[in-house]
Amino acid sequence: MSHPFPAELTAAAQGARLAWTLNEQGKRNVYVAEGPDFKARRLTDYLQDDGQEITSLSLSADGQWAVYVRGGEHGSIWDEHETVNPEGLPMPPKVEIWAVPFAGGEPIRIGEGGSPVISPNNREVAYTYKGQVWIASLDGTAPARPLFVTRGSVGSLEWSPDGSQLAFVANREGHAFIGVYTNPETPITWVAPAFARDRSPRWSPDGKRLAFVRTQGAGGAPEPYLQRQHQPWSIWTAEVATGKAAQLWKAPETLQGSVPRTNGGFNLHWAANERIVYTSYEDGWPHLYALPAAGGRPVLLTPGKFAVEHVKLSPDRKWLVFSANTGPDKEDIDRRHVARVPVDRAAMELLTPGDGLESMPVLTGDGQTLAMLSATAQRPPLPAVMDFKPRSKVRLLAKELIPSNHPQHKLVKPKQVTFKSTDGLTVHAQLFEPKGGPTRKPAIVYIHGGPSRQMLLGWHYSDYYNNVYAMNQYLTSLGFVVLSVNYRLGIGYGYDFQHPDSSGETGASEYKDIRAAGKWLAQQPQVDAARIGVYGGSYGGYLTGLALGRDSELFAAGVNIHGMSDLTYGGMERMLYPNRYEQAPDARQAAEVMWKSSPAAFVDSWTSPVLLIHADDDRNVDFMDSMDMVRRLEKKGVPYETMVIVDDTHHWMLFRNAVKVNAATADFFKRKLLDAGEVGAQMGN
């Protein structure tokens, strides 16, 4: 866990300047580099593990300024803009926007808020604070002030190409409007207001039109809970001067044509050559499409059985760069590589084939250099650059910041394995096998969270799962065989895999894959079937609870990290007693199914020991879930241990808390699954 973790990679719209964040054992800072040498340079001086994340990093178009948000918890489901105080300071830190010159110097405090967007004039930044829009000068010469006030909570700020207007989304009760602000004297233009939720406004290159996505507003007769329903959406274009709009394209009325649930959502862009590009699952995989802005048939830009992620439009609007789990090797479905495609035709090119993992691509403003995050099974992620053409040499940046004692050479290369679930579904997993040791070893099933995630054959591009990959390698070094399972509901294997029937609160069908993983491990000759553990966080913690409750005879011990306990908690009033006459036709049946999909429903058959870990400022899974499980286990007499992390969140904002949680997890499994001889051998090592 000692290596730095890069994120927030971004480029200026002009020239060859890059910026990214780097988390060095909790010390989070902005780093920059400039072509042609792209030598990494630290721009800020936050030198404490203080739990204050850096997000929303961007560079001004001319590359002269870096802007970022410091504080908050932007991976959370709720209260992402609220302060985080894991150090327990008497006066909590604030969530603030800062600007710092690319050349270096003291950061300038813009003000409290989030979601900053720099104007194309390179002089101002607009941002949101308490649901409204504020504006300030980048150099601090003009103080922050409210730009305008409107009803609802405002977000999705988008400057027009010349910086004269600002498009935004006003989220209101059950509906959302797109508005355009021009100046203090001109009333806001509301773009085709409807009984709908409009979102993702995107400017045309000439600044005269907007493209946006329209989805349904609230209301209508309640739909069945236990049946998947098509979620309609459409793409519209509008004249900004008049606010008049017309539907350009409507998604197919199929389950696969529903609102896409993948990285970046719709990935809507107004590209060059009068093309509107977007992501859709309509052919069974999340792919990129291009649509003439004047109307017509969409073109599938990225055909094939793979998923696109981390989509970016080039500064000249002619290319889309993205990462995808595809390539010439069959194992590439469990990796990421960077690819490109022109915005107007299906001519995709894979830029980084091989056994590495490349993700989060951005193209420099001059169009000459592609930047990305690059990792392998052994080397952790680093920023990297290459010429913007296939099979160019990849140059790593800041590799000197990986500590000299980082145990890269000791890490194992996980193997791609597949097995059949109980209903015949093929499940992918990564197998970590220790070297040497006894013939039959203890084993652990790791379950990722999300659930819309995918674990890979190497270091992950997400900080949470980068931490998990380190943990799985550490458990392997202790002598455990580790199997990391990509169960149904996860991404990377197509629509049907990500959207299975009877999953989650409608039946937990994904648990079949976890049971199958445990049974597959038990059949391996190097595994002691009596010593198989299970652990996971968030949704993985929920499935860990199901594993221990349903199959204690298979899973001998487990660690449940901030997992859900009772899926009915907080939902029964909405389901059975809605604030209206009608219920969903299957409301009572759905409530029963939801309960039987909960770990709490299986405490009576739970016998294996468990460690429960939760932070009490968790903004993704309520701390109440673990409290509920503790009370149930205590009453049943199930052996359990607990660890409470005070004032931290779901993502361990303090590095030392992440280390503490991993150490406790490893210690628990050593005590419960390693025999005395193996423990002694590990202490000797």
XYZ file of C-alpha atoms in Angstrom:
685
model
C 0.000 0.000 0.000
C 3.035 2.304 0.071
C 2.879 3.304 -3.591
C 1.297 6.592 -4.758
C -2.072 6.450 -6.483
C -2.806 8.794 -9.436
C -6.270 10.068 -10.360
C -8.117 13.017 -11.920
C -5.870 13.017 -15.022
C -6.712 16.029 -17.196
C -5.249 18.120 -20.021
C -5.441 21.742 -21.116
C -7.484 22.438 -24.255
C -4.417 24.094 -25.808
C -0.778 23.062 -25.858
C 0.673 20.031 -24.100
C 0.029 20.497 -20.396
C -1.248 17.781 -18.054
C -2.348 17.650 -14.430
C -3.337 14.861 -12.064
C -3.682 14.162 -8.374
C -1.409 11.840 -6.448
C -2.225 10.225 -3.126
C 1.068 9.384 -1.415
C 0.096 7.465 1.726
C -2.663 9.975 2.442
C -0.760 13.066 1.336
C -2.887 14.267 -1.592
C -1.450 16.781 -4.039
C -1.751 18.152 -7.559
C 1.029 17.210 -9.964
C 1.634 18.689 -13.428
C 3.776 17.981 -16.465
C 4.370 19.640 -19.835
C 5.548 18.293 -23.171
C 7.739 17.354 -24.750
C 9.566 15.872 -21.746
C 6.509 15.640 -19.416
C 8.604 15.691 -16.268
C 6.323 15.377 -13.227
C 6.284 18.300 -10.802
C 4.364 18.678 -7.534
C 2.266 21.834 -7.595
C 0.749 21.870 -4.081
C 2.127 21.269 -0.598
C -0.400 19.239 1.371
C 2.024 17.097 3.314
C -0.185 15.451 5.948
C -2.434 12.385 5.930
C -5.421 14.577 6.812
C -8.286 12.881 4.953
C -8.988 15.819 2.629
C -9.414 14.530 -0.916
C -8.710 16.513 -4.093
C -11.312 16.237 -6.855
C -12.755 18.102 -9.867
C -9.240 18.919 -11.095
C -9.098 20.879 -14.349
C -6.737 23.130 -16.277
C -7.704 26.392 -17.915
C -7.810 26.233 -21.714
C -4.505 28.095 -21.978
C -2.930 25.821 -19.369
C -2.018 28.698 -17.034
C -4.226 27.637 -14.082
C -5.159 24.463 -12.243
C -8.451 24.454 -10.339
C -9.556 21.816 -7.845
C -11.860 21.031 -4.939
C -10.336 20.086 -1.596
C -12.455 18.289 0.973
C -15.746 16.398 0.959
C -16.372 12.797 -0.064
C -17.133 12.759 -3.770
C -17.459 8.987 -4.041
C -20.459 9.072 -1.723
C -24.160 8.618 -2.461
C -25.278 11.414 -0.153
C -23.660 14.496 1.431
C -20.763 14.479 -1.034
C -20.247 18.229 -0.627
C -20.368 18.106 3.172
C -17.191 18.354 5.192
C -15.215 15.244 6.167
C -13.415 15.337 9.508
C -11.782 11.947 10.137
C -9.093 13.534 12.323
C -11.758 14.773 14.726
C -10.601 18.382 14.587
C -12.551 20.743 16.876
C -13.204 22.972 13.850
C -13.898 20.754 10.815
C -12.277 21.545 7.460
C -14.427 23.078 4.727
C -15.085 21.887 1.199
C -13.385 24.572 -0.871
C -12.359 25.449 -4.411
C -8.775 26.481 -5.042
C -6.801 27.800 -8.009
C -3.040 27.609 -8.435
C -0.811 28.841 -11.283
C 0.598 26.052 -13.452
C 4.012 27.680 -13.103
C 3.798 27.327 -9.314
C 2.947 29.511 -6.381
C 0.557 29.699 -3.477
C -2.954 28.304 -4.109
C -5.705 30.924 -4.146
C -8.877 30.163 -2.236
C -11.881 30.720 -4.495
C -14.523 29.884 -1.888
C -16.678 27.139 -0.448
C -18.379 24.940 -3.028
C -17.883 22.271 -5.657
C -18.120 21.333 -9.343
C -15.965 24.181 -10.717
C -15.883 24.894 -14.467
C -13.334 27.335 -15.878
C -14.569 29.825 -18.451
C -13.052 29.669 -21.957
C -11.820 33.230 -21.320
C -9.311 31.738 -18.824
C -10.188 34.408 -16.276
C -13.208 33.132 -14.335
C -14.533 29.974 -12.737
C -18.184 29.157 -12.106
C -19.127 26.662 -9.420
C -21.976 25.526 -7.192
C -22.499 26.284 -3.527
C -25.571 25.175 -1.605
C -27.350 24.349 -4.839
C -26.778 27.732 -6.542
C -24.195 29.082 -8.997
C -21.337 31.341 -7.956
C -18.538 32.922 -9.971
C -15.059 34.195 -9.106
C -11.861 35.297 -10.811
C -9.101 32.744 -11.144
C -6.398 35.064 -9.894
C -8.298 36.124 -6.763
C -8.623 39.778 -7.785
C -12.431 39.647 -7.752
C -14.171 37.956 -4.819
C -16.690 35.162 -5.321
C -20.299 36.227 -5.772
C -23.613 34.596 -6.677
C -24.074 34.526 -10.450
C -27.841 33.978 -10.371
C -30.479 32.386 -8.174
C -33.166 29.958 -9.289
C -35.409 27.335 -7.759
C -34.127 23.844 -7.163
C -30.585 22.547 -6.916
C -28.361 23.603 -9.799
C -25.655 21.445 -11.380
C -24.109 20.253 -14.678
C -22.593 23.644 -15.518
C -21.433 24.039 -19.150
C -19.857 27.195 -20.581
C -20.624 28.075 -24.184
C -17.564 27.887 -26.488
C -17.002 31.667 -26.328
C -17.731 31.894 -22.591
C -20.641 34.307 -23.036
C -23.329 31.950 -21.698
C -23.637 29.221 -19.102
C -25.942 26.224 -19.479
C -27.048 24.346 -16.372
C -29.557 21.857 -15.007
C -32.041 22.930 -12.319
C -33.085 19.803 -10.448
C -36.542 20.256 -8.940
C -39.017 17.920 -7.258
C -39.524 15.039 -9.704
C -38.386 17.013 -12.750
C -35.383 18.939 -14.073
C -35.058 21.843 -16.514
C -32.117 23.002 -18.606
C -31.495 26.719 -18.396
C -29.093 29.160 -20.048
C -27.735 32.203 -18.198
C -26.496 35.115 -20.329
C -25.988 38.202 -18.152
C -27.546 40.024 -15.175
C -29.980 41.915 -17.419
C -31.280 38.971 -19.459
C -33.821 36.518 -18.049
C -32.783 32.877 -17.950
C -33.755 30.948 -21.079
C -35.485 27.676 -20.223
C -34.871 25.116 -22.938
C -38.103 23.339 -23.910
C -39.367 22.826 -20.331
C -41.410 19.635 -20.048
C -42.862 17.143 -17.570
C -39.507 15.358 -17.649
C -35.979 15.224 -16.280
C -33.630 16.922 -18.721
C -29.886 16.569 -18.252
C -26.400 16.559 -19.854
C -26.517 19.861 -21.801
C -23.802 20.040 -24.493
C -23.001 23.037 -26.683
C -22.607 22.931 -30.441
C -19.208 24.178 -31.671
C -20.795 27.425 -32.896
C -22.480 28.049 -29.512
C -25.941 28.447 -31.053
C -27.472 25.096 -30.103
C -27.582 22.595 -27.282
C -27.925 18.845 -27.258
C -29.354 17.208 -24.147
C -30.905 14.020 -22.801
C -34.536 13.741 -21.743
C -35.771 11.087 -19.307
C -39.108 10.574 -17.606
C -40.275 12.752 -14.766
C -41.945 11.456 -11.629
C -45.488 10.112 -11.565
C -47.584 7.542 -13.320
C -49.082 4.340 -11.993
C -46.687 2.321 -9.794
C -44.760 -0.317 -11.752
C -44.134 -3.828 -10.426
C -40.999 -4.049 -8.286
C -40.047 -7.575 -9.293
C -40.156 -7.027 -13.045
C -37.521 -5.066 -14.899
C -38.984 -2.187 -16.878
C -37.703 -0.279 -19.885
C -36.312 3.114 -18.806
C -36.940 5.436 -21.768
C -34.608 8.208 -22.810
C -34.084 10.381 -25.847
C -31.654 12.923 -27.283
C -32.894 16.417 -28.152
C -31.372 19.492 -29.747
C -32.443 23.072 -29.146
C -31.827 26.582 -30.435
C -30.420 28.543 -27.528
C -31.783 31.910 -28.670
C -35.372 30.690 -28.677
C -35.299 27.669 -26.373
C -37.190 25.670 -28.990
C -36.219 22.012 -29.156
C -36.913 18.885 -31.174
C -36.340 15.208 -30.480
C -33.377 13.939 -32.473
C -33.341 10.286 -31.415
C -35.291 7.979 -29.141
C -33.792 4.886 -27.495
C -35.236 1.518 -28.564
C -38.101 0.475 -26.312
C -36.276 -2.592 -25.015
C -34.560 -3.410 -21.744
C -31.188 -3.050 -23.475
C -32.294 0.316 -24.812
C -32.855 1.645 -21.291
C -30.887 4.442 -19.627
C -27.268 3.171 -19.658
C -25.670 2.287 -16.334
C -21.986 2.561 -17.135
C -19.058 4.898 -16.568
C -19.943 8.404 -17.685
C -23.622 7.581 -18.141
C -24.789 8.849 -21.527
C -21.324 10.182 -22.496
C -23.132 12.764 -24.598
C -20.943 15.056 -26.723
C -21.472 17.447 -29.617
C -18.591 16.467 -31.857
C -17.099 17.784 -35.093
C -18.699 17.146 -38.477
C -22.115 17.856 -36.947
C -22.199 14.609 -35.012
C -23.819 13.894 -31.656
C -22.075 10.997 -29.908
C -23.394 8.976 -26.988
C -23.227 5.633 -25.185
C -25.976 3.025 -25.382
C -26.409 -0.613 -24.337
C -28.896 -1.277 -27.135
C -26.848 -4.029 -28.850
C -26.135 -5.755 -25.527
C -22.840 -3.979 -24.763
C -22.087 -0.393 -23.715
C -20.899 1.119 -26.987
C -20.370 4.475 -28.628
C -22.743 5.732 -31.314
C -22.721 8.772 -33.603
C -25.853 10.552 -34.789
C -26.096 13.347 -37.388
C -27.101 16.575 -35.638
C -29.663 17.139 -38.388
C -31.233 13.754 -37.719
C -30.823 10.334 -39.249
C -29.713 6.814 -38.423
C -27.079 6.357 -35.673
C -23.781 4.686 -36.525
C -22.329 2.119 -34.119
C -18.738 3.289 -33.702
C -17.380 0.466 -31.526
C -18.901 -2.909 -32.517
C -17.828 -6.016 -30.612
C -18.298 -7.898 -27.368
C -16.609 -5.450 -25.022
C -17.452 -2.417 -22.896
C -16.271 1.176 -23.310
C -15.336 3.281 -20.292
C -13.660 6.599 -19.452
C -14.791 8.275 -22.689
C -13.262 11.639 -23.623
C -13.774 13.853 -26.671
C -10.582 15.283 -28.154
C -10.120 19.073 -28.005
C -10.715 19.336 -31.767
C -13.894 17.222 -31.327
C -12.763 14.777 -34.052
C -11.836 11.774 -31.899
C -13.176 9.797 -28.990
C -10.575 8.198 -26.758
C -11.625 5.609 -24.196
C -10.643 2.446 -22.377
C -12.139 -0.945 -23.224
C -11.804 -4.559 -22.128
C -10.825 -5.889 -25.519
C -7.742 -6.935 -27.466
C -6.109 -9.876 -29.224
C -5.644 -11.890 -26.004
C -8.607 -13.801 -24.518
C -7.591 -12.439 -21.122
C -8.168 -8.850 -22.303
C -11.813 -9.066 -21.224
C -10.401 -8.802 -17.681
C -8.064 -5.906 -18.502
C -8.348 -2.356 -19.813
C -6.658 -0.964 -22.920
C -6.895 2.467 -24.516
C -8.532 2.867 -27.928
C -9.651 5.641 -30.243
C -12.337 6.082 -32.869
C -13.218 9.000 -35.163
C -16.549 10.587 -34.302
C -18.180 9.895 -37.675
C -17.308 6.320 -38.639
C -16.657 2.868 -37.222
C -12.853 2.830 -37.496
C -11.773 1.942 -33.960
C -8.082 1.388 -33.261
C -6.618 -0.253 -30.164
C -3.666 1.880 -29.072
C -2.190 -0.126 -26.182
C -2.371 -3.915 -26.691
C -0.447 -6.226 -24.380
C -0.692 -7.617 -20.872
C -0.797 -4.230 -19.116
C -3.792 -2.210 -17.962
C -4.352 1.260 -19.409
C -7.260 3.536 -18.542
C -8.520 7.126 -18.065
C -7.136 8.474 -21.385
C -6.993 12.184 -22.246
C -5.569 13.875 -25.337
C -3.421 16.996 -25.032
C -4.692 20.207 -26.586
C -2.232 20.065 -29.459
C -3.573 16.627 -30.407
C -0.105 15.086 -30.369
C 0.064 13.199 -27.075
C -2.235 10.728 -25.373
C -2.004 10.540 -21.587
C -3.410 7.702 -19.476
C -2.971 5.668 -16.320
C -0.795 2.600 -16.857
C -0.393 -0.445 -14.610
C 0.513 -4.131 -14.762
C -0.120 -7.122 -12.538
C 2.916 -6.122 -10.478
C 3.588 -2.405 -11.075
C 0.963 -0.081 -9.551
C -0.676 2.668 -11.659
C 1.326 5.622 -12.939
C 0.523 8.443 -15.345
C 1.921 7.717 -18.789
C 2.119 9.355 -22.216
C 2.472 8.154 -25.790
C 2.263 9.628 -29.273
C -1.323 9.658 -30.508
C -1.020 6.726 -32.870
C -1.257 2.936 -32.520
C 1.543 0.991 -30.858
C 3.575 4.021 -29.925
C 5.984 3.681 -27.033
C 4.423 4.342 -23.634
C 6.494 6.542 -21.311
C 5.823 6.369 -17.588
C 5.697 9.575 -15.540
C 6.679 9.973 -11.891
C 7.920 6.379 -11.570
C 10.614 7.662 -9.205
C 7.832 8.252 -6.649
C 7.211 4.535 -6.162
C 9.178 3.727 -2.991
C 12.322 1.686 -3.555
C 11.120 -0.907 -1.049
C 7.749 -1.438 -2.741
C 7.560 -5.253 -3.172
C 6.692 -5.295 -6.882
C 8.971 -8.212 -7.650
C 7.319 -10.305 -4.922
C 3.777 -9.903 -6.225
C 2.097 -12.809 -7.980
C 0.442 -12.507 -11.364
C -3.212 -13.473 -10.906
C -4.575 -16.083 -13.282
C -7.775 -15.693 -15.248
C -10.165 -18.510 -14.326
C -13.781 -19.201 -15.207
C -16.337 -21.540 -13.702
C -20.038 -22.252 -13.994
C -22.537 -20.924 -11.505
C -25.336 -23.158 -10.258
C -27.633 -22.042 -13.084
C -24.998 -22.483 -15.797
C -23.775 -18.890 -16.052
C -20.049 -18.506 -16.827
C -18.317 -16.440 -14.133
C -14.885 -14.821 -14.458
C -12.464 -14.546 -11.547
C -8.801 -13.873 -10.782
C -6.861 -16.523 -8.877
C -3.938 -15.476 -6.651
C -1.742 -18.427 -5.681
C 1.094 -18.262 -3.124
C 4.432 -19.820 -3.869
C 5.587 -22.752 -1.756
C 4.065 -23.592 1.609
C 1.947 -26.623 2.509
C 0.332 -28.733 -0.171
C -3.190 -27.783 0.913
C -3.646 -24.133 1.772
C -6.418 -22.007 3.275
C -8.325 -19.913 0.735
C -10.378 -16.721 0.619
C -13.106 -15.543 -1.734
C -13.004 -11.785 -2.314
C -16.271 -10.061 -3.353
C -16.114 -6.590 -4.903
C -18.653 -3.864 -4.159
C -20.639 -1.624 -6.424
C -22.053 -3.923 -7.673
C -21.341 -2.371 -11.102
C -17.607 -3.012 -10.918
C -15.070 -5.404 -12.408
C -11.897 -6.664 -10.789
C -8.979 -6.999 -13.184
C -5.807 -8.976 -13.875
C -3.683 -6.302 -12.257
C -3.689 -3.063 -10.304
C -7.025 -1.276 -10.545
C -7.764 2.236 -11.818
C -10.084 2.929 -8.834
C -8.488 3.934 -5.521
C -10.870 1.691 -3.538
C -10.048 -1.386 -5.625
C -6.394 -0.474 -5.945
C -6.398 -0.849 -2.160
C -8.225 -4.186 -2.471
C -5.740 -5.484 -5.047
C -2.934 -4.673 -2.611
C -4.860 -6.534 0.090
C -5.364 -9.618 -2.062
C -1.648 -9.662 -2.853
C -0.855 -9.352 0.858
C -3.183 -12.209 1.788
C -1.480 -14.296 -0.888
C 1.917 -13.482 0.630
C 0.591 -14.847 3.958
C -0.125 -18.190 2.345
C -3.783 -17.861 1.313
C -5.135 -18.809 -2.090
C -7.359 -15.844 -3.048
C -10.158 -15.904 -5.608
C -11.515 -12.491 -6.655
C -14.958 -13.028 -8.207
C -16.650 -10.970 -10.914
C -20.209 -11.999 -10.127
C -23.297 -11.123 -12.154
C -24.391 -7.483 -11.746
C -20.828 -6.431 -12.556
C -19.637 -4.629 -15.677
C -17.481 -5.912 -18.514
C -19.517 -8.911 -19.673
C -22.530 -7.382 -21.396
C -26.021 -6.179 -20.599
C -27.553 -9.501 -19.577
C -24.708 -10.173 -17.134
C -25.006 -6.708 -15.583
C -28.816 -6.817 -15.452
C -29.759 -10.361 -14.387
C -33.208 -11.418 -13.320
C -34.041 -11.706 -9.606
C -30.920 -9.896 -8.459
C -30.246 -7.668 -5.478
C -33.350 -6.902 -3.468
C -35.470 -8.811 -5.999
C -33.919 -12.187 -5.173
C -30.111 -11.948 -4.786
C -29.489 -14.278 -7.743
C -25.890 -13.010 -7.811
C -25.230 -14.945 -4.624
C -25.300 -18.120 -6.733
C -21.956 -16.983 -8.169
C -20.419 -16.513 -4.715
C -21.491 -19.977 -3.600
C -20.141 -21.397 -6.871
C -16.816 -19.610 -6.240
C -16.521 -21.210 -2.808
C -17.342 -24.651 -4.182
C -14.896 -24.194 -7.067
C -12.143 -23.349 -4.592
C -13.038 -26.352 -2.438
C -12.424 -28.618 -5.443
C -8.931 -27.304 -6.164
C -6.159 -29.704 -5.120
C -4.089 -26.973 -3.451
C -6.997 -25.774 -1.253
C -8.087 -27.051 2.139
C -11.875 -27.105 1.720
C -12.397 -26.798 5.479
C -10.559 -23.446 5.598
C -12.242 -21.154 3.084
C -12.948 -17.578 4.139
C -14.868 -14.769 2.470
C -14.631 -10.991 2.619
C -15.791 -7.879 0.832
C -16.807 -4.266 1.274
C -20.057 -2.417 0.605
C -22.088 -4.616 -1.772
C -19.313 -7.161 -1.269
C -19.932 -6.911 2.475
C -23.627 -7.536 1.851
C -22.804 -10.691 -0.143
C -20.311 -11.719 2.541
C -23.207 -11.581 5.014
C -25.307 -13.772 2.717
C -22.410 -16.224 2.340
C -21.978 -16.622 6.098
C -25.719 -16.733 6.751
C -26.618 -19.182 4.000
C -23.449 -21.290 3.799
C -21.459 -21.336 7.031
C -20.563 -24.956 6.279
C -18.746 -23.747 3.145
C -17.306 -20.449 4.429
C -15.438 -20.945 7.702
C -14.918 -17.249 8.514
C -15.625 -13.857 7.026
C -14.950 -10.135 7.181
C -17.938 -7.919 6.429
C -16.774 -4.377 5.688
C -19.584 -1.777 5.667
C -22.105 -4.186 4.174
C -25.897 -3.944 4.132
C -27.832 -6.058 6.657
C -31.580 -5.661 6.130
C -32.605 -4.502 2.647
C -36.074 -3.642 3.889
C -34.653 -0.994 6.242
C -35.946 2.395 5.161
C -37.965 1.028 2.251
C -41.117 -0.460 3.694
C -43.031 2.790 4.055
C -42.273 3.703 0.458
C -43.294 0.265 -0.747
C -46.312 -0.670 1.375
C -47.558 2.733 2.481
C -46.831 5.190 -0.333
C -48.176 8.715 -0.076
C -50.933 7.880 -2.541
C -53.805 5.439 -2.963
C -52.040 2.987 -5.289
C -49.405 0.427 -4.409
C -47.249 -1.436 -6.878
C -49.200 -4.566 -7.840
C -46.552 -6.828 -6.309
C -45.649 -4.628 -3.320
C -46.271 -7.202 -0.593
C -44.595 -10.007 -2.525
C -41.659 -7.691 -3.232
C -41.331 -6.855 0.458
C -41.087 -10.561 1.282
C -38.523 -11.132 -1.467
C -36.508 -8.124 -0.278
C -36.383 -9.539 3.247
C -35.342 -12.986 1.998
C -32.563 -11.290 -0.002
C -31.127 -9.807 3.211
C -28.308 -11.260 5.350
C -30.423 -10.495 8.429
C -32.924 -13.144 7.295
C -30.300 -15.904 7.627
C -28.817 -15.267 11.049
C -30.466 -18.440 12.389
C -28.264 -20.581 10.119
C -25.135 -18.436 10.618
C -22.416 -20.161 12.662
C -19.066 -18.996 11.238
C -17.124 -16.236 13.014
C -17.176 -12.789 11.453
C -15.400 -9.460 11.793
C -17.623 -6.427 11.115
C -15.940 -3.147 10.174
C -17.710 0.164 9.576
C -16.960 3.894 9.703
C -19.668 5.945 11.340
C -19.625 8.789 8.782
C -20.316 6.322 5.965
C -22.299 8.087 3.218
C -22.853 5.016 1.047
C -24.027 2.345 3.492
C -25.695 3.481 6.713
C -23.754 2.706 9.908
C -27.083 1.363 11.147
C -26.645 -1.691 8.920
C -23.695 -2.956 10.926
C -25.338 -2.032 14.234
C -28.348 -4.087 13.185
C -26.189 -7.088 12.312
C -24.226 -6.895 15.574
C -27.423 -6.995 17.632
C -28.720 -9.990 15.665
C -25.460 -11.954 15.908
C -25.174 -11.173 19.602
C -28.654 -12.528 20.294
C -28.005 -15.678 18.245
C -24.637 -16.322 19.915
C -22.628 -16.184 16.694
C -18.945 -15.403 17.354
C -18.216 -11.919 16.070
C -15.661 -9.150 16.391
C -16.037 -5.482 15.502
C -14.003 -2.482 14.447
C -15.540 1.007 14.384
C -13.706 3.800 12.556
C -14.890 7.097 14.045
C -15.632 10.037 11.709
C -14.219 8.409 8.573
C -16.288 7.476 5.532
C -16.945 4.604 3.150
C -13.655 5.143 1.318
C -11.194 5.513 4.247
C -10.206 9.122 3.715
C -7.294 8.653 6.114
C -4.602 6.387 4.680
C -3.758 5.126 8.149
C -7.358 3.965 8.540
C -7.141 1.978 5.301
C -3.970 0.336 6.644
C -5.705 -0.348 9.962
C -8.691 -2.004 8.258
C -6.509 -4.174 6.032
C -4.302 -5.195 8.949
C -7.349 -6.174 11.007
C -8.752 -8.189 8.102
C -5.492 -10.073 7.615
C -5.092 -10.691 11.344
C -8.625 -12.098 11.599
C -8.061 -14.549 8.761
C -4.683 -15.584 10.153
C -6.267 -16.379 13.512
C -9.276 -18.185 12.070
C -7.888 -20.004 9.020
C -4.123 -20.504 9.384
C -2.964 -23.351 11.586
C -0.302 -22.862 14.244
C 2.526 -24.078 12.035
C 1.625 -21.743 9.210
C 1.314 -18.764 11.569
C 4.752 -19.539 12.984
C 6.227 -19.758 9.502
C 4.726 -16.399 8.560
C 6.094 -14.805 11.751
C 9.490 -16.186 10.812
C 9.206 -14.539 7.403
